[in-house]
Coordinates of C-alpha atoms in Angstrom, one line a residue:
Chain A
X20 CA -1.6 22.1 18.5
X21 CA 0.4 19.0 16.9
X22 CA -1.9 16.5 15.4
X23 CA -0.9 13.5 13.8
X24 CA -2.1 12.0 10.7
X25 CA -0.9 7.9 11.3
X26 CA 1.4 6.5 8.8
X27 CA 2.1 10.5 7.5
X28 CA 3.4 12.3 10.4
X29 CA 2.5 15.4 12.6
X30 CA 1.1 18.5 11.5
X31 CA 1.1 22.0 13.8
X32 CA -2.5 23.1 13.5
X33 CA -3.6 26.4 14.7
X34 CA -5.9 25.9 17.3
X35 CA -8.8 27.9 15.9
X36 CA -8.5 25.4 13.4
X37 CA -8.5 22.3 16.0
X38 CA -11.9 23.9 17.1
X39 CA -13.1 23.9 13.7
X40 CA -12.9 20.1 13.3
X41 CA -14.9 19.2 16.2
X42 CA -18.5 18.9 14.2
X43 CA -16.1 16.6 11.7
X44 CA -14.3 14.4 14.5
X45 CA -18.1 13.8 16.1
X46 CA -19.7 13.2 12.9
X47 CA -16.8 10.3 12.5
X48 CA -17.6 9.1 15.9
X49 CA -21.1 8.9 15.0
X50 CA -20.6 7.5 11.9
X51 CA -18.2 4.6 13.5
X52 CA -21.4 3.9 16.2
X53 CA -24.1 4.0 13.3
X54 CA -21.4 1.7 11.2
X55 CA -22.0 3.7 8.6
X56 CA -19.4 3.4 5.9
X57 CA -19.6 6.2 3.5
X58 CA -20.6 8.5 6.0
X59 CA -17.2 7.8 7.7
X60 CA -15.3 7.7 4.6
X61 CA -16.3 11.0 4.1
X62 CA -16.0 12.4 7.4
X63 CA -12.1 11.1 7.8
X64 CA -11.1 13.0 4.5
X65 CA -12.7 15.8 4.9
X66 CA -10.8 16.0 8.7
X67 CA -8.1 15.0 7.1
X68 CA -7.7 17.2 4.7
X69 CA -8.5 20.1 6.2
X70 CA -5.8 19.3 8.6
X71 CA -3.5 19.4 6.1
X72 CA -4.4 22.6 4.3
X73 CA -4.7 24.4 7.1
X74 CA -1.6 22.8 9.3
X75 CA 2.2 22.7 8.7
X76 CA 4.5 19.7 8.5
X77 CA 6.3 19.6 12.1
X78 CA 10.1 18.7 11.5
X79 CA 11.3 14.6 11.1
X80 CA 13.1 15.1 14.1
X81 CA 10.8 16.7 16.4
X82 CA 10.6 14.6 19.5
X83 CA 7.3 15.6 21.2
X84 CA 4.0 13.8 21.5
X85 CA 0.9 14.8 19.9
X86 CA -2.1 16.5 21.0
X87 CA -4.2 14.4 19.1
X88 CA -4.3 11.3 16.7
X89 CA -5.9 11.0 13.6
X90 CA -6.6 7.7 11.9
X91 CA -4.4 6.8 8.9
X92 CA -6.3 7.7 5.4
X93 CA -7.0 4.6 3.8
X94 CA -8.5 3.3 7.3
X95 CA -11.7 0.9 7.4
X96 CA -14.4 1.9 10.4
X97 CA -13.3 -1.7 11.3
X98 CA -9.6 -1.0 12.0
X99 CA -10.7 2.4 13.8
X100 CA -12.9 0.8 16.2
X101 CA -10.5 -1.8 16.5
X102 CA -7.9 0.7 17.3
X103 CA -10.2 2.4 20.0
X104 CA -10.8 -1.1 21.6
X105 CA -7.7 -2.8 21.5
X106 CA -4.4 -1.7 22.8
X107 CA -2.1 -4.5 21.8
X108 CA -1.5 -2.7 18.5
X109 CA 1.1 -0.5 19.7
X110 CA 4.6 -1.7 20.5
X111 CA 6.0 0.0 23.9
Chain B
X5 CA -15.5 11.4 23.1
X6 CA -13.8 13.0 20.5
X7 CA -11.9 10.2 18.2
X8 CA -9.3 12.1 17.7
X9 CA -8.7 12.8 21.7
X10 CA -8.9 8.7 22.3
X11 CA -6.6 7.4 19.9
X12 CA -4.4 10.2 21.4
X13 CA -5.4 8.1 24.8
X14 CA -4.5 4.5 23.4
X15 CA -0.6 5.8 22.6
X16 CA -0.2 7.9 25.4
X17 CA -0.9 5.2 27.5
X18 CA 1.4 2.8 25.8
X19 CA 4.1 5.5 26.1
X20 CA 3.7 5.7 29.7
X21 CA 3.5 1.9 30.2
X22 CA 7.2 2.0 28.5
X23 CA 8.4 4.5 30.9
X24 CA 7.5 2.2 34.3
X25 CA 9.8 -0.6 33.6
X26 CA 13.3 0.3 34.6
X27 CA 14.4 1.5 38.4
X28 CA 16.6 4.4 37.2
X29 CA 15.0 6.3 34.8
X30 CA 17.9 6.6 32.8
X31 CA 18.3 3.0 31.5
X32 CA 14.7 3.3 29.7
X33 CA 16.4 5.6 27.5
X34 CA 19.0 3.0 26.7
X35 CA 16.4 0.7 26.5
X36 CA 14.3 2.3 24.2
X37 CA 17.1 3.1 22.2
X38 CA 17.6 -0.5 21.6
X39 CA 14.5 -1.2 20.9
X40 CA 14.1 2.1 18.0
X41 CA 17.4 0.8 16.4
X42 CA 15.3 -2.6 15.9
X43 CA 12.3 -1.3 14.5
X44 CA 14.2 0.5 11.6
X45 CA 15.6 -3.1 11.2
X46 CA 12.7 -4.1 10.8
X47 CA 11.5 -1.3 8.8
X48 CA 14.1 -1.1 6.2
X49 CA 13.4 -5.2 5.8
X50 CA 9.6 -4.2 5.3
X51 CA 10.6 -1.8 2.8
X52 CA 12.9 -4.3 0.7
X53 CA 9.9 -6.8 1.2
X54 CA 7.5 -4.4 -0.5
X55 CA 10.3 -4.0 -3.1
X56 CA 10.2 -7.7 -3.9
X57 CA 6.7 -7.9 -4.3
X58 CA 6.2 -5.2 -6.2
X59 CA 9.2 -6.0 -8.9
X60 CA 7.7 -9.5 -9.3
X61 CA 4.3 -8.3 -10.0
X62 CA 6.1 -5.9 -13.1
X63 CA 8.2 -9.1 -14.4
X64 CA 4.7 -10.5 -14.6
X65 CA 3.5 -7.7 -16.3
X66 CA 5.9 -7.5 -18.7
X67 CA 5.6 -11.3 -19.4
X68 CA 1.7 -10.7 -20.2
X69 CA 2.5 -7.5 -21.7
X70 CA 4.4 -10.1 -24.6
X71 CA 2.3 -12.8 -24.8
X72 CA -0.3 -10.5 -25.5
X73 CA 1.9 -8.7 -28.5
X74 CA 2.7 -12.3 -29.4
X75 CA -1.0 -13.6 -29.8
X76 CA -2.1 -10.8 -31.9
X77 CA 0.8 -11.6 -34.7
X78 CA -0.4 -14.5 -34.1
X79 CA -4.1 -14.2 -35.0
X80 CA -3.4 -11.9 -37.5
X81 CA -1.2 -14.7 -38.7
X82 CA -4.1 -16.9 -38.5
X83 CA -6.8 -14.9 -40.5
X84 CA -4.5 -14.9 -43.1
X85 CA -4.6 -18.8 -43.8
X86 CA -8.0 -18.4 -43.2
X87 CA -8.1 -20.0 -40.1
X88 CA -11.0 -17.8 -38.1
X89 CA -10.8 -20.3 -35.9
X90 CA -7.2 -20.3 -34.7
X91 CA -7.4 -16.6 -34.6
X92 CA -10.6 -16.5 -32.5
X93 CA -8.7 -18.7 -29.6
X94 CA -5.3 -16.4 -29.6
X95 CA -7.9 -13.3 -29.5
X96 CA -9.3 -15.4 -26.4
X97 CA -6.7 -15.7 -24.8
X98 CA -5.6 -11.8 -25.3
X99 CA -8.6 -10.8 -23.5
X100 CA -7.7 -13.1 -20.9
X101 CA -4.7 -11.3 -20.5
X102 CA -6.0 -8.3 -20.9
X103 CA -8.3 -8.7 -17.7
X104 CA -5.4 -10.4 -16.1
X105 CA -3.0 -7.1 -16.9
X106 CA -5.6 -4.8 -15.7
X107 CA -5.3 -6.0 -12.1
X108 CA -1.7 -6.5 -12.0
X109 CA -1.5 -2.6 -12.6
X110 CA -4.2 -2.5 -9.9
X111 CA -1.5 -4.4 -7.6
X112 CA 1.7 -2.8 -8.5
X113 CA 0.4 0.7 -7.9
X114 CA -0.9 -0.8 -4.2
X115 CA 2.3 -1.7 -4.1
X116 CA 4.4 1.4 -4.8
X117 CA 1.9 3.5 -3.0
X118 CA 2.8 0.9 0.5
X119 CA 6.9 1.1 -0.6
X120 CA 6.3 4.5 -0.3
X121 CA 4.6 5.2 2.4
X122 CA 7.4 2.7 4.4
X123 CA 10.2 4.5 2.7
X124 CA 8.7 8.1 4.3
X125 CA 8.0 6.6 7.7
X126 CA 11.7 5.2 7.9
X127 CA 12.8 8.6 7.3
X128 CA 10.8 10.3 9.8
X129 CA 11.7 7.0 12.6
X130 CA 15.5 7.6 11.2
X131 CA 15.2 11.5 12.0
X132 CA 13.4 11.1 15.4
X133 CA 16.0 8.2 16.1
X134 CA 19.2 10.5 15.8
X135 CA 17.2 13.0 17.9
X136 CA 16.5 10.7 20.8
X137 CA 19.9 9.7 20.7
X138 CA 21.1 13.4 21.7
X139 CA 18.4 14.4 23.9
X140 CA 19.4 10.8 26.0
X141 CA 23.2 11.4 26.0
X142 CA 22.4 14.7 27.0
X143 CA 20.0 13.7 30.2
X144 CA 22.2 11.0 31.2
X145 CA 25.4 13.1 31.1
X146 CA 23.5 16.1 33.4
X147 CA 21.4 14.5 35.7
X148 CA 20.8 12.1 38.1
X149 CA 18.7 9.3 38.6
X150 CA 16.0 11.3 40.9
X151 CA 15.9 14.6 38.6
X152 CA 15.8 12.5 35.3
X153 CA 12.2 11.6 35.2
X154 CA 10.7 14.1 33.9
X155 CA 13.2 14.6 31.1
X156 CA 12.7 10.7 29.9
X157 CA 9.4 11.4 30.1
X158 CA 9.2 13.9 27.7
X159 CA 12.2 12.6 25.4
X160 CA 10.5 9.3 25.3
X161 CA 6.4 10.5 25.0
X162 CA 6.8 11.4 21.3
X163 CA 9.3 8.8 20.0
X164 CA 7.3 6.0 21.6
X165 CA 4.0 7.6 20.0
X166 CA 6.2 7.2 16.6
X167 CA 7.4 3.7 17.2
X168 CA 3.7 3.4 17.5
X169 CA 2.7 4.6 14.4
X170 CA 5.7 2.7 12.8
X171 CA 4.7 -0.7 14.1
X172 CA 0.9 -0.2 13.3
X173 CA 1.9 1.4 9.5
X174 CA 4.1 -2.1 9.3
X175 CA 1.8 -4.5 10.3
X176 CA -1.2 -2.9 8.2
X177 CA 1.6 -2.7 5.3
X178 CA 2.1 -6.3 5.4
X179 CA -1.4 -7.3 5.7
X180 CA -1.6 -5.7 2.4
X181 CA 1.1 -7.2 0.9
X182 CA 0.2 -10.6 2.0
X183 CA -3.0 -10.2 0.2
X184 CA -1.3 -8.8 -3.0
X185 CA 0.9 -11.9 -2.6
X186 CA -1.6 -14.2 -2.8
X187 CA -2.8 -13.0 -6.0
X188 CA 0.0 -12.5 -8.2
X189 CA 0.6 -15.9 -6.6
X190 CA -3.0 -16.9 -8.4
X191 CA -1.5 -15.2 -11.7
X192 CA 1.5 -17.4 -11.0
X193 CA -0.6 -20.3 -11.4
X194 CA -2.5 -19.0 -14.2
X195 CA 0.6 -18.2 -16.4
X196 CA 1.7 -22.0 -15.6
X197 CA -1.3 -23.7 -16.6
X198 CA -1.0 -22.0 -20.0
X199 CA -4.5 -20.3 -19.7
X200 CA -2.2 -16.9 -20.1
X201 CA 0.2 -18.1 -23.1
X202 CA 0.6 -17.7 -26.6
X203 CA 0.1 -20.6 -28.5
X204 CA 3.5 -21.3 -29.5
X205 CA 4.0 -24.2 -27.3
X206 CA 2.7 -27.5 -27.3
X207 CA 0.9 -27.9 -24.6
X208 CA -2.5 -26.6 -25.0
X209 CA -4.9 -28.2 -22.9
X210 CA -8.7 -27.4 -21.8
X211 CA -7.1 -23.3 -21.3
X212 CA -9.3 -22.4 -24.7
X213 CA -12.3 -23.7 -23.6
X214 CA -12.2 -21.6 -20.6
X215 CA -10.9 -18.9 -22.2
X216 CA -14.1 -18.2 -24.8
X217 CA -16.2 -18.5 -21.5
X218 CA -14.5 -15.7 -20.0
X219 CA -14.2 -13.6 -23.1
X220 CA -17.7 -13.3 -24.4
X221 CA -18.9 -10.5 -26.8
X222 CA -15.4 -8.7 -27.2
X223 CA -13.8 -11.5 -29.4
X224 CA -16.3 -10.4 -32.4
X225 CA -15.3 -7.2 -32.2
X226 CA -11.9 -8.0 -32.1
X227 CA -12.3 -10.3 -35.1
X228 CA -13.5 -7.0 -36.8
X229 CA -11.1 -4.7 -36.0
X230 CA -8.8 -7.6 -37.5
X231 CA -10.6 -8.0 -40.7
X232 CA -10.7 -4.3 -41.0
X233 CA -7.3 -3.8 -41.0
X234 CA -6.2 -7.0 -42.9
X235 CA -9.4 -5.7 -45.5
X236 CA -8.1 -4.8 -49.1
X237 CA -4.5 -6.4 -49.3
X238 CA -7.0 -9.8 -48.6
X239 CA -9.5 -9.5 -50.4
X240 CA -7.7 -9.1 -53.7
X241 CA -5.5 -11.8 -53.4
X242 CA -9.2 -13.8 -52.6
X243 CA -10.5 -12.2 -56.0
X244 CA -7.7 -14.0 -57.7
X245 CA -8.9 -17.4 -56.2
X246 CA -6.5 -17.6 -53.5
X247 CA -3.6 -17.5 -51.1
X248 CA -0.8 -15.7 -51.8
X249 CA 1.1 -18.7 -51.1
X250 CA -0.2 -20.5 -53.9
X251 CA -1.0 -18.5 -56.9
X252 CA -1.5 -19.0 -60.1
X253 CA 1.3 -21.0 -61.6

């Protein structure tokens, strides 16, 4: 699968490995509810960074989409939830 | 829901918002093109923005980096005539700097970590540019209007998910900066009031008084460290009842 990292690029993870960061991903989904700062500090790098030891950099000019997005790795909860909630971020 | 499956949502359905504007297919490619080309504009500006900011912050540095240099001859200086005094306000006003130095290396590593980080993300829009560029010469030289959709569907789905990414990284880039900006602005100010000088000049208003507030405990030690150092050369030329300036004639 081709995940993306924002403001670093996409990585090819091996999809055993998506599975694997499920408990992570809901635990930062539960943090972000509970508003819980350090416990979603800690969930985003560890997701993070087992995304990137276990994934490989896809090529600059690879022009597909991603399978899924992952918040940037200096993100605040606020920004994330912002993110979820507002779409006027992105530029079409 | 998984996180990582929604924001996948939000960009998707940006992507596919692009994608409904045009009547043949084939001028959203041109469109978008257009529109890719800007936001390395825009990017490479961002990048030379960063620049800016981050090479003022090291002139600053380096200005506080002498006046500190400068005020410690100068208390040295000071201690020698015997003036503790005069020598207590230029070790002041080194630990002022001192603080002041401190966060500017704070800033300017923000600052080269956000250059950076725009540099890499120009590449990788660059990259995906000259990509697109192909794939849409390519579709517009082979198929129609009716058979293109699909094809500018899929050339566009992951360059508009980047031009995403760009224009988010950008915008949270220059948040940052902005903030960075407004305090080496406040160290700007500081420097110009004279709080952050060495006592050469003239002017040399209330700065002092502020100056032991802020400094506290580790003038002492500094005065210490001083005497230490300054120690036996001094105290013989005190033995002989004096100066060296004025010895016995």
């Amino acid at each position: 699968m081709i995940l993306r990292i924002l403001e670093e690029g996409q990585y090819e993870v091996p999809d055993e490995v998506v599975d694997a960061l499920n408990p992570l991903d809901e635990d930062l989904v539960a943090a972000i509810e509970a508003g819980d700062q350090a416990r979603f500090q800690r969930s985003l790098a560890a997701l993070l960074e087992r995304v990137r030891e276990s994934g490989s950099r896809v090529a600059d000019d690879y022009l597909g989409p991603s399978d899924l997005v992952l918040p940037p790795t200096d993100a605040s909860l606020e920004e994330v939830a912002e993110m979820l909630s507002e779409e006027g971020l992105i530029p079409g | 829901m998984s996180l990582m499956r929604r924001l996948s949502m939000v960009f998707k359905s940006k992507a596919s918002r692009a994608l409904d504007q045009a009547e043949d297919p084939r001028e959203t490619l041109d469109y978008s093109y257009e529109r890719q080309l800007e936001l390395l504009q825009q990017m490479r500006r961002g990048v030379t923005d960063v620049a800016t900011s981050r090479k003022r912050v090291e002139l600053q540095a380096e200005q506080l980096q002498a006046n500190a240099t400068k005020l410690e001859g100068q208390a040295r200086q000071a201690l020698e005539q015997g003036r503790e005094d005069l020598a207590r306000e230029a070790l002041a006003r080194r630990a002022a700097i001192s603080t002041q130095a401190v966060e500017l290396k704070a800033q300017h590593d923000q600052l080269k970590g956000e250059e950076s980080k725009l540099v890499d993300a120009s590449r990788r829009l660059e990259a995906k540019i000259q990509a697109f560029r192909i794939r849409k010469e390519t579709i517009k030289a082979n198929y129609s209007a009716a058979e293109a959709q699909t094809k500018v569907g899929e050339a566009l789905s992951g360059i508009s998910e980047e031009m995403g990414d760009v224009g988010m990284a950008m915008q949270r880039a220059e948040d940052k900066v902005a903030s960075l900006q407004a305090r080496s602005g406040a160290v700007d100010e500081l420097m110009a009031s004279g709080a952050l000088d060495d006592m050469s000049s003239e002017s040399d208003p209330l700065q002092a008084e502020l100056d032991r507030i802020s400094t506290g405990s580790g003038v002492d030690r500094e005065l210490e460290r001083l005497r230490g150092e300054l120690g036996s050369s001094q105290a013989k030329s005190l033995d002989s009842g004096g100066k060296s300036g004025e010895e016995q004639k």
